[in-house]
Amino acid sequence: MDIKQFQTEIADRLGGTQAALSLNTAFSYAGALLSSAGEIRIRTGLPLCVIGSRRKERYFISGSGRIVTSGSAYRPSKEEIARIFACICRSSLYAYREDIKNGFITLKGGHRVGIAGKMLSDGSVYEVSSLNIRIARQVRGCAGEIVEHIIKNSSEIYSTLIISPPACGKTTVIRDIARILGSGNRAPHFTGANVGIIDERSEIAACYNGEASNDVGLMTDVYDACPKEKGILMMIRSMAPDIIITDEIGGPGDAAAVKSAVNAGVKLIATAHGSSVSDLKVRSEIADMIRSGVFEKYITLSAANGPCTIEEVVSGTPEDIL
Amino acid sequence: MIGLTIKMIGALLIISGGAMTGMKIKRYYIKRREMLKKMQDALRYADDAISIENALLDEVLISCGEKFFGGSREEDVFGRAAAYLKEEFGSFERAWDRACAELEEKCVYLKKADIECISGIGKALGHSDTDRQSAYVASAVKKLAALEEQASEAESREGRNAVKIALAVSAAVIIILF
């Protein structure tokens, strides 16, 4: 992402507040900071902070846009946070009501603004105190090594579960897998297939106003902001996919939907939080999927050598896995 | 003969001048009533666009301005508020207050009470609770309807009288001059 893209997609939505000006100045002077930035943390009365995407480095930003110590960093006021939040919602909180209930708003480009503050009984956030802007990036080719384990032959793949702790590149990887499988691949050879993405949190395809911001393949259909258990069944019924890709499975109802997909002959690529396959045994929905033999391969990722580092590839019978 | 002709032309000019002044005063009352009516329609439209269509506030404001005020510079408080919304970094209340202050300055037809009623909307629009928003708009529309009723009464009473008085004054001037 360059500074112009940052200004178009993010800075404009932060309004002309001091925090936005400081970030703009910081990113204008330090291009490397912007290219390595993974998150921007804006908290009431606390230092304005940019967090690196690779090694989670923290950079505190002063009011004049310089990288400083936490003590000298700019601290946004409650009013400023409220104004930024209003700007992000384009002064139309009602239009983002459902997003606010889910705790985040997706901006153009797939960047996600997480919201924290006083919670109301209906699950919506009121009196916002913290904002976390997660900068989305499409890393083409990052799944090159992983697809070697996924592709079975030129027209078939293995149903695969990708496991990793947060911020190790799960979403970036499956976005690239969707692109490769949806468009076809040279080595290992894969002719391409109809891919259906269930993008519950609008992070994979990063749809904005119904249009995918990221390249997710030539033969790919996307259900944006659709719950997984509902989206998987709808996708099978309506779009006849060969492969379904979805992020962070394990919620109530996911196992039944995934089993329906596999019974319909659809291959599945999904991700789950965890550090290894054994972590998943205690999660009932995922353990149920493993027992049913839904997945043929399990790939564990870490950030040991940067995001998307393959730690382990496991395949075998459900009994072996469990 | 020439003198009489000049007198007749003068009398006609005075009468038509008086009639025009009377009509202008009447027009002021008509315009106020029309403005209050348009404002109620625009607010109802905005409420529907927000509550039913979930349209974004800046788009609602622009379409209200175009639909009900035809982009008129003096009257279009909605279009002006949409323009100020960007400058005020998302604070609709401040944008609306600025637009109302400008409306008060530029639009001669509306009274202070009318502007006060309209400016109160700034506190309501844009919030997450659309029921509360709708209740606020409904209350403002009710107040504007009462003001429209008053404006209508004033139009039929004062407006008609204005034309009559202007014509009577013109006639008196002609008699004195003759």
Coordinates of C-alpha atoms in Angstrom, one line a residue:
Chain A
M1 CA 0.0 0.0 0.0
D2 CA 1.3 3.4 -0.9
I3 CA 0.5 6.7 0.8
K4 CA -2.1 7.7 -1.9
Q5 CA -3.9 4.4 -1.4
F6 CA -3.8 4.9 2.3
Q7 CA -5.2 8.4 2.0
T8 CA -8.0 7.2 -0.3
E9 CA -9.0 4.1 1.6
I10 CA -8.2 5.0 5.3
A11 CA -7.2 8.5 6.0
D12 CA -10.3 10.0 4.4
R13 CA -12.4 7.8 6.6
L14 CA -10.6 9.1 9.7
G15 CA -11.7 12.6 8.9
G16 CA -9.4 15.6 9.4
T17 CA -8.7 14.7 13.0
Q18 CA -5.3 15.2 14.6
A19 CA -4.8 11.4 14.8
A20 CA -5.4 11.2 11.0
L21 CA -3.1 14.1 10.3
S22 CA -0.3 12.6 12.5
L23 CA -0.6 9.2 10.7
N24 CA -0.7 10.8 7.3
T25 CA 2.5 12.8 8.1
A26 CA 4.2 9.7 9.6
F27 CA 3.4 7.5 6.6
S28 CA 4.4 10.3 4.1
Y29 CA 7.8 10.6 5.6
A30 CA 8.4 7.0 6.4
G31 CA 7.2 4.9 3.5
A32 CA 8.7 1.7 5.1
L33 CA 6.4 2.3 8.1
L34 CA 3.3 2.2 5.9
S35 CA 4.5 -0.8 3.9
S36 CA 5.1 -2.8 7.0
A37 CA 2.1 -1.6 9.0
G38 CA -0.4 -4.3 10.0
E39 CA -2.5 -2.4 12.5
I40 CA -3.2 1.2 13.6
R41 CA -4.4 1.4 17.2
I42 CA -6.3 4.5 18.2
R43 CA -7.4 4.4 21.9
T44 CA -8.9 7.1 24.1
G45 CA -6.2 8.9 26.1
L46 CA -3.5 6.3 25.1
P47 CA -0.6 6.6 22.7
L48 CA -1.4 6.5 19.0
C49 CA 0.4 3.3 17.8
V50 CA 1.2 1.6 14.5
I51 CA 1.9 -2.1 14.8
G52 CA 4.1 -3.9 12.2
S53 CA 2.6 -6.9 10.4
R54 CA 5.7 -9.1 10.5
R55 CA 7.2 -9.0 14.0
K56 CA 4.6 -7.1 15.8
E57 CA 6.9 -4.1 16.4
R58 CA 5.2 -1.1 18.0
Y59 CA 5.8 2.4 16.6
F60 CA 4.3 5.3 18.7
I61 CA 3.4 8.4 16.7
S62 CA 3.6 12.0 17.9
G63 CA 1.2 14.8 17.0
S64 CA 3.7 16.0 14.4
G65 CA 3.9 12.6 12.8
R66 CA 7.2 11.5 14.2
I67 CA 8.1 8.0 15.6
V68 CA 8.6 8.7 19.3
T69 CA 8.5 6.9 22.7
S70 CA 5.1 6.1 24.2
G71 CA 5.5 9.0 26.7
S72 CA 5.7 11.6 23.9
A73 CA 3.1 10.0 21.6
Y74 CA -0.1 11.7 20.6
R75 CA -3.1 10.7 22.7
P76 CA -6.5 11.1 21.1
S77 CA -9.4 12.5 23.2
K78 CA -12.7 10.8 23.7
E79 CA -14.3 13.4 21.4
E80 CA -11.7 12.7 18.7
I81 CA -12.4 9.0 18.8
A82 CA -16.2 9.8 18.6
R83 CA -15.6 11.9 15.5
I84 CA -13.4 9.3 13.9
F85 CA -16.0 6.7 14.5
A86 CA -18.7 9.0 13.0
C87 CA -16.5 9.5 10.0
I88 CA -15.9 5.8 9.6
C89 CA -19.7 5.3 9.7
R90 CA -20.1 8.2 7.3
S91 CA -22.3 9.8 10.0
S92 CA -24.8 7.0 9.5
L93 CA -24.6 4.8 12.5
Y94 CA -27.9 3.1 11.6
A95 CA -26.5 2.0 8.2
Y96 CA -23.6 0.1 10.1
R97 CA -25.8 -1.2 12.9
E98 CA -25.2 -4.9 12.1
D99 CA -21.5 -4.3 11.6
I100 CA -21.2 -2.5 14.9
K101 CA -23.0 -5.4 16.6
N102 CA -20.3 -7.7 15.1
G103 CA -17.6 -5.4 16.5
F104 CA -16.0 -4.2 13.2
I105 CA -16.6 -2.2 10.1
T106 CA -15.0 -3.0 6.7
L107 CA -13.6 -0.2 4.7
K108 CA -12.9 0.0 1.0
G109 CA -9.9 -2.3 0.3
G110 CA -10.9 -4.8 2.9
H111 CA -9.3 -2.9 5.8
R112 CA -11.2 -3.8 9.0
V113 CA -11.9 -1.3 11.8
G114 CA -12.4 -3.2 15.1
I115 CA -14.4 -1.3 17.7
A116 CA -14.4 -1.5 21.5
G117 CA -16.3 0.5 24.0
K118 CA -19.4 0.4 26.1
M119 CA -21.5 -2.6 25.1
L120 CA -25.3 -2.4 24.9
S121 CA -27.5 -5.4 25.7
D122 CA -28.2 -5.9 22.0
G123 CA -24.5 -6.4 21.4
S124 CA -23.9 -3.1 19.7
V125 CA -21.0 -0.9 20.9
Y126 CA -21.8 2.5 22.3
E127 CA -19.4 5.3 23.4
V128 CA -16.5 3.9 21.4
S129 CA -13.2 4.0 23.3
S130 CA -10.8 2.1 21.0
L131 CA -10.4 1.5 17.3
N132 CA -8.1 -1.0 15.7
I133 CA -7.6 -0.6 11.9
R134 CA -6.2 -3.8 10.4
I135 CA -4.6 -3.0 7.1
A136 CA -5.5 -5.7 4.6
R137 CA -3.0 -6.7 1.9
Q138 CA -3.2 -9.2 -0.8
V139 CA 0.1 -11.1 -1.0
R140 CA 0.1 -12.8 -4.3
G141 CA 2.1 -16.0 -4.3
C142 CA 2.2 -16.4 -0.5
A143 CA 0.3 -19.7 -0.8
G144 CA 2.6 -21.1 -3.5
E145 CA 4.2 -23.7 -1.2
I146 CA 1.0 -24.5 0.6
V147 CA -0.9 -25.4 -2.6
E148 CA 1.7 -28.0 -3.4
H149 CA 0.3 -29.9 -0.4
I150 CA -3.3 -29.2 -1.3
I151 CA -3.4 -30.1 -5.0
K152 CA -3.9 -33.9 -5.6
N153 CA -3.9 -33.9 -9.4
S154 CA -4.7 -31.5 -12.2
S155 CA -8.4 -31.6 -11.4
E156 CA -8.6 -32.6 -7.7
I157 CA -7.5 -31.2 -4.4
Y158 CA -7.5 -32.4 -0.8
S159 CA -10.0 -31.0 1.6
T160 CA -7.7 -29.1 3.9
L161 CA -7.8 -27.4 7.3
I162 CA -5.2 -24.7 7.8
I163 CA -4.4 -24.1 11.5
S164 CA -2.5 -21.2 13.0
P165 CA -2.5 -18.8 15.9
P166 CA -4.0 -15.3 15.2
A167 CA -1.9 -13.0 12.9
C168 CA 0.1 -15.7 11.2
G169 CA -1.5 -15.1 7.8
K170 CA -4.4 -17.6 7.6
T171 CA -6.7 -15.2 5.8
T172 CA -3.9 -14.0 3.5
V173 CA -3.1 -17.6 2.6
I174 CA -6.6 -18.7 1.9
R175 CA -7.2 -15.6 -0.2
D176 CA -4.2 -16.6 -2.3
I177 CA -5.3 -20.2 -2.4
A178 CA -8.7 -19.1 -3.7
R179 CA -6.9 -17.0 -6.4
I180 CA -4.7 -20.0 -7.5
L181 CA -7.4 -22.6 -7.4
G182 CA -10.0 -20.3 -9.0
S183 CA -7.7 -19.4 -11.9
G184 CA -5.6 -22.6 -12.3
N185 CA -2.0 -23.2 -11.5
R186 CA 1.1 -24.2 -13.6
A187 CA 3.3 -26.1 -11.1
P188 CA 1.8 -28.3 -9.6
H189 CA -0.6 -28.3 -12.5
F190 CA -4.2 -27.5 -11.7
T191 CA -6.8 -26.7 -14.4
G192 CA -8.9 -24.4 -12.2
A193 CA -12.2 -25.1 -10.6
N194 CA -15.4 -23.3 -9.5
V195 CA -14.6 -21.9 -6.1
G196 CA -17.2 -20.6 -3.6
I197 CA -16.0 -18.3 -0.9
I198 CA -18.1 -17.8 2.3
D199 CA -16.6 -14.5 3.5
E200 CA -18.4 -14.0 6.8
R201 CA -16.2 -11.1 7.9
S202 CA -15.6 -9.6 4.4
E203 CA -11.9 -10.2 4.8
I204 CA -11.1 -12.8 2.1
A205 CA -12.5 -11.0 -1.0
A206 CA -12.9 -7.7 0.9
C207 CA -16.1 -6.9 -0.9
Y208 CA -17.0 -3.2 -0.7
N209 CA -20.5 -2.2 -2.0
G210 CA -20.8 -5.8 -3.4
E211 CA -17.6 -5.8 -5.4
A212 CA -14.5 -7.9 -4.5
S213 CA -11.5 -5.6 -3.8
N214 CA -9.1 -8.5 -3.9
D215 CA -8.3 -10.9 -6.7
V216 CA -9.8 -14.2 -5.6
G217 CA -9.7 -16.1 -8.9
L218 CA -11.4 -16.1 -12.3
M219 CA -14.0 -18.7 -11.4
T220 CA -14.8 -17.6 -7.9
D221 CA -18.2 -16.7 -6.4
V222 CA -18.4 -14.9 -3.1
Y223 CA -21.0 -14.8 -0.4
D224 CA -20.1 -11.7 1.5
A225 CA -20.9 -11.1 5.1
C226 CA -22.9 -14.4 5.2
P227 CA -22.8 -16.7 8.2
K228 CA -20.8 -19.8 7.3
E229 CA -23.4 -22.5 8.2
K230 CA -26.0 -20.7 6.0
G231 CA -23.6 -19.7 3.3
I232 CA -22.1 -23.2 2.7
L233 CA -25.6 -24.7 2.1
M234 CA -26.7 -21.8 -0.1
M235 CA -23.5 -22.0 -2.1
I236 CA -24.0 -25.8 -2.7
R237 CA -27.6 -25.2 -3.8
S238 CA -27.2 -22.2 -6.0
M239 CA -23.6 -22.0 -7.4
A240 CA -22.5 -25.6 -7.7
P241 CA -19.0 -25.1 -6.5
D242 CA -16.2 -27.7 -6.8
I243 CA -14.4 -26.1 -3.8
I244 CA -15.6 -24.1 -0.9
I245 CA -13.3 -21.8 1.0
T246 CA -14.1 -20.3 4.3
D247 CA -12.3 -18.7 7.2
E248 CA -12.3 -19.6 10.9
I249 CA -14.6 -22.5 11.2
G250 CA -15.7 -24.0 14.5
G251 CA -18.8 -22.1 15.4
P252 CA -22.2 -23.7 16.3
G253 CA -23.7 -25.3 13.2
D254 CA -20.5 -25.2 11.1
A255 CA -19.9 -29.0 11.4
A256 CA -23.3 -29.9 10.0
A257 CA -22.9 -27.5 7.1
V258 CA -19.4 -28.7 6.3
K259 CA -20.5 -32.3 6.4
S260 CA -23.3 -31.5 3.9
A261 CA -20.7 -29.9 1.6
V262 CA -18.5 -33.0 1.8
N263 CA -21.5 -35.3 1.2
A264 CA -22.3 -33.3 -1.9
G265 CA -18.9 -34.0 -3.3
V266 CA -17.5 -30.5 -2.6
K267 CA -13.9 -30.1 -1.4
L268 CA -13.4 -27.7 1.5
I269 CA -10.5 -25.4 2.5
A270 CA -11.0 -23.8 5.9
T271 CA -9.0 -22.2 8.6
A272 CA -9.1 -22.5 12.4
H273 CA -7.4 -20.9 15.3
G274 CA -4.8 -23.1 17.1
S275 CA -1.2 -23.9 17.4
S276 CA -1.4 -27.5 16.3
V277 CA -3.8 -30.2 15.3
S278 CA -4.0 -31.5 18.9
D279 CA -5.3 -28.1 20.0
L280 CA -8.5 -28.7 17.9
K281 CA -9.4 -31.9 19.7
V282 CA -11.0 -29.9 22.5
R283 CA -13.2 -27.9 20.2
S284 CA -16.3 -29.9 19.8
E285 CA -17.4 -28.6 16.4
I286 CA -14.0 -29.2 14.8
A287 CA -13.4 -32.5 16.6
D288 CA -16.8 -33.6 15.1
M289 CA -15.5 -32.6 11.6
I290 CA -12.2 -34.5 12.2
R291 CA -14.1 -37.6 13.4
S292 CA -16.3 -37.5 10.3
G293 CA -13.2 -37.4 8.0
V294 CA -14.1 -34.1 6.5
F295 CA -10.5 -33.1 6.1
E296 CA -7.8 -35.0 4.3
K297 CA -5.0 -32.8 5.2
Y298 CA -4.1 -30.5 8.1
I299 CA -1.5 -27.7 7.6
T300 CA -0.2 -25.8 10.6
L301 CA 1.2 -22.3 10.1
S302 CA 3.3 -20.1 12.3
A303 CA 5.1 -16.7 12.1
A304 CA 8.4 -18.2 13.0
N305 CA 10.1 -17.1 9.7
G306 CA 7.5 -14.4 8.9
P307 CA 3.8 -15.0 8.3
C308 CA 2.7 -18.1 6.5
T309 CA 5.6 -20.3 7.7
I310 CA 4.5 -24.0 7.3
E311 CA 5.1 -25.8 10.6
E312 CA 3.5 -29.1 10.0
V313 CA 1.5 -31.0 7.3
V314 CA -0.6 -33.9 8.7
S315 CA -2.7 -36.4 6.8
G316 CA -4.3 -39.7 7.9
T317 CA -7.4 -41.3 9.2
P318 CA -9.5 -39.6 11.8
E319 CA -8.3 -42.1 14.4
D320 CA -4.7 -41.2 13.6
I321 CA -5.5 -37.5 14.0
L322 CA -7.5 -37.8 17.2
Chain B
M1 CA -56.2 66.6 -23.2
I2 CA -52.5 65.9 -22.8
G3 CA -52.6 66.7 -19.1
L4 CA -55.5 64.2 -18.6
T5 CA -53.7 61.5 -20.5
I6 CA -50.6 62.0 -18.3
K7 CA -52.8 61.9 -15.2
M8 CA -54.4 58.7 -16.4
I9 CA -51.1 57.0 -17.1
G10 CA -49.8 58.2 -13.7
A11 CA -52.9 56.8 -12.0
L12 CA -52.4 53.4 -13.8
L13 CA -48.8 53.3 -12.7
I14 CA -49.6 54.0 -9.1
I15 CA -52.4 51.4 -9.1
S16 CA -50.2 48.7 -10.7
G17 CA -47.3 49.6 -8.3
G18 CA -49.6 49.3 -5.3
A19 CA -51.0 46.0 -6.6
M20 CA -47.5 44.6 -7.2
T21 CA -46.4 45.7 -3.7
G22 CA -49.5 44.0 -2.2
M23 CA -48.9 40.8 -4.3
K24 CA -45.2 40.8 -3.1
I25 CA -46.3 40.9 0.5
K26 CA -48.8 38.2 -0.2
R27 CA -46.1 36.1 -1.9
Y28 CA -44.0 36.3 1.3
Y29 CA -46.8 34.5 3.2
I30 CA -47.4 32.0 0.5
K31 CA -43.7 31.2 0.3
R32 CA -43.4 30.6 4.0
R33 CA -46.3 28.2 4.0
E34 CA -44.8 26.4 0.9
M35 CA -41.3 26.2 2.6
L36 CA -42.8 24.7 5.8
K37 CA -44.7 22.1 3.7
K38 CA -41.6 21.2 1.6
M39 CA -39.6 20.8 4.8
Q40 CA -42.1 18.4 6.3
D41 CA -42.2 16.3 3.0
A42 CA -38.3 16.3 2.9
L43 CA -38.1 15.1 6.5
R44 CA -40.6 12.3 6.0
Y45 CA -38.7 11.3 2.9
A46 CA -35.4 11.4 4.8
D47 CA -36.8 9.3 7.6
D48 CA -38.1 6.6 5.1
A49 CA -34.7 6.6 3.3
I50 CA -32.9 6.1 6.6
S51 CA -35.3 3.7 8.3
I52 CA -36.4 1.6 5.4
E53 CA -33.7 1.8 2.7
N54 CA -30.8 2.2 5.2
A55 CA -29.4 4.9 2.8
L56 CA -26.3 6.8 4.0
L57 CA -27.0 10.2 5.5
D58 CA -25.0 12.3 3.0
E59 CA -26.8 10.6 0.1
V60 CA -30.1 11.2 1.9
L61 CA -29.4 14.9 2.4
I62 CA -28.4 15.4 -1.3
S63 CA -31.4 13.6 -2.6
C64 CA -33.7 15.5 -0.3
G65 CA -32.2 18.8 -1.5
E66 CA -32.6 17.9 -5.2
K67 CA -36.1 16.4 -4.8
F68 CA -37.7 19.1 -2.7
F69 CA -35.7 22.3 -3.1
G70 CA -34.3 21.8 -6.6
G71 CA -30.9 22.8 -5.5
S72 CA -32.1 26.4 -4.6
R73 CA -29.2 28.2 -3.0
E74 CA -31.4 30.1 -0.5
E75 CA -33.7 27.3 0.5
D76 CA -31.8 24.0 0.2
V77 CA -30.7 23.4 3.8
F78 CA -30.3 19.7 3.1
G79 CA -27.8 20.2 0.2
R80 CA -25.9 22.7 2.3
A81 CA -25.7 20.3 5.3
A82 CA -24.4 17.5 3.0
A83 CA -21.6 19.8 1.9
Y84 CA -20.7 20.8 5.5
L85 CA -20.8 17.2 6.7
K86 CA -17.5 16.5 5.1
E87 CA -16.0 19.7 6.5
E88 CA -17.3 18.9 10.0
F89 CA -15.7 15.4 9.9
G90 CA -18.8 13.5 10.4
S91 CA -20.6 15.6 13.0
F92 CA -24.1 15.9 11.5
E93 CA -25.3 18.2 14.3
R94 CA -22.6 20.8 13.6
A95 CA -23.1 20.5 9.8
W96 CA -26.9 21.0 10.2
D97 CA -26.5 23.9 12.6
R98 CA -24.2 25.7 10.1
A99 CA -26.7 25.0 7.3
C100 CA -29.6 26.3 9.4
A101 CA -27.7 29.5 10.4
E102 CA -27.1 30.1 6.7
L103 CA -30.8 29.4 5.9
E104 CA -31.8 32.0 8.5
E105 CA -29.5 34.5 7.0
K106 CA -30.4 33.9 3.3
C107 CA -34.0 32.8 3.4
V108 CA -36.2 35.8 4.2
Y109 CA -39.5 33.8 4.2
L110 CA -38.9 31.8 7.3
K111 CA -39.4 33.1 10.9
K112 CA -37.1 32.4 13.8
A113 CA -39.6 29.8 15.3
D114 CA -39.5 27.9 11.9
I115 CA -35.7 27.9 11.9
E116 CA -35.6 26.7 15.5
C117 CA -37.9 23.8 14.8
I118 CA -35.8 22.8 11.7
S119 CA -32.5 23.1 13.5
G120 CA -33.6 20.7 16.3
I121 CA -33.3 17.8 13.7
G122 CA -29.5 18.0 14.0
K123 CA -29.7 16.1 17.3
A124 CA -31.7 13.2 15.8
L125 CA -30.4 12.1 12.4
G126 CA -27.6 9.6 11.9
H127 CA -27.9 7.8 15.2
S128 CA -28.0 4.0 15.4
D129 CA -31.5 3.8 17.0
T130 CA -33.8 4.4 14.0
D131 CA -36.9 4.2 16.1
R132 CA -35.8 7.1 18.2
Q133 CA -34.8 9.0 15.1
S134 CA -38.2 8.4 13.5
A135 CA -39.9 9.6 16.7
Y136 CA -37.8 12.8 16.7
V137 CA -38.6 13.4 13.0
A138 CA -42.3 12.8 13.5
S139 CA -42.3 15.3 16.4
A140 CA -40.5 17.9 14.3
V141 CA -42.9 17.3 11.4
K142 CA -45.9 17.8 13.8
K143 CA -44.4 21.1 15.0
L144 CA -43.8 22.2 11.4
A145 CA -47.4 21.2 10.5
A146 CA -48.6 23.5 13.3
L147 CA -46.4 26.3 12.0
E148 CA -47.7 25.7 8.5
E149 CA -51.3 26.0 9.8
Q150 CA -50.3 29.3 11.3
A151 CA -48.7 30.4 8.1
S152 CA -51.8 29.4 6.1
E153 CA -54.0 31.5 8.4
A154 CA -51.6 34.4 8.1
E155 CA -51.6 34.0 4.3
S156 CA -55.4 34.2 4.0
R157 CA -55.7 37.0 6.5
E158 CA -52.7 39.2 6.1
G159 CA -51.9 38.3 2.5
R160 CA -55.4 39.2 1.3
N161 CA -55.4 42.3 3.4
A162 CA -52.0 43.3 2.1
V163 CA -53.3 43.5 -1.5
K164 CA -56.4 45.4 -0.4
I165 CA -54.5 47.9 1.7
A166 CA -51.9 48.4 -1.1
L167 CA -54.7 49.1 -3.6
A168 CA -56.5 51.5 -1.1
V169 CA -53.3 53.4 -0.4
S170 CA -52.7 53.7 -4.2
A171 CA -56.3 54.9 -4.7
A172 CA -55.8 57.5 -1.9
V173 CA -52.6 58.7 -3.5
I174 CA -54.3 59.1 -6.9
I175 CA -57.2 61.1 -5.3
I176 CA -54.8 63.4 -3.5
L177 CA -52.7 63.9 -6.7
F178 CA -55.8 64.6 -8.8

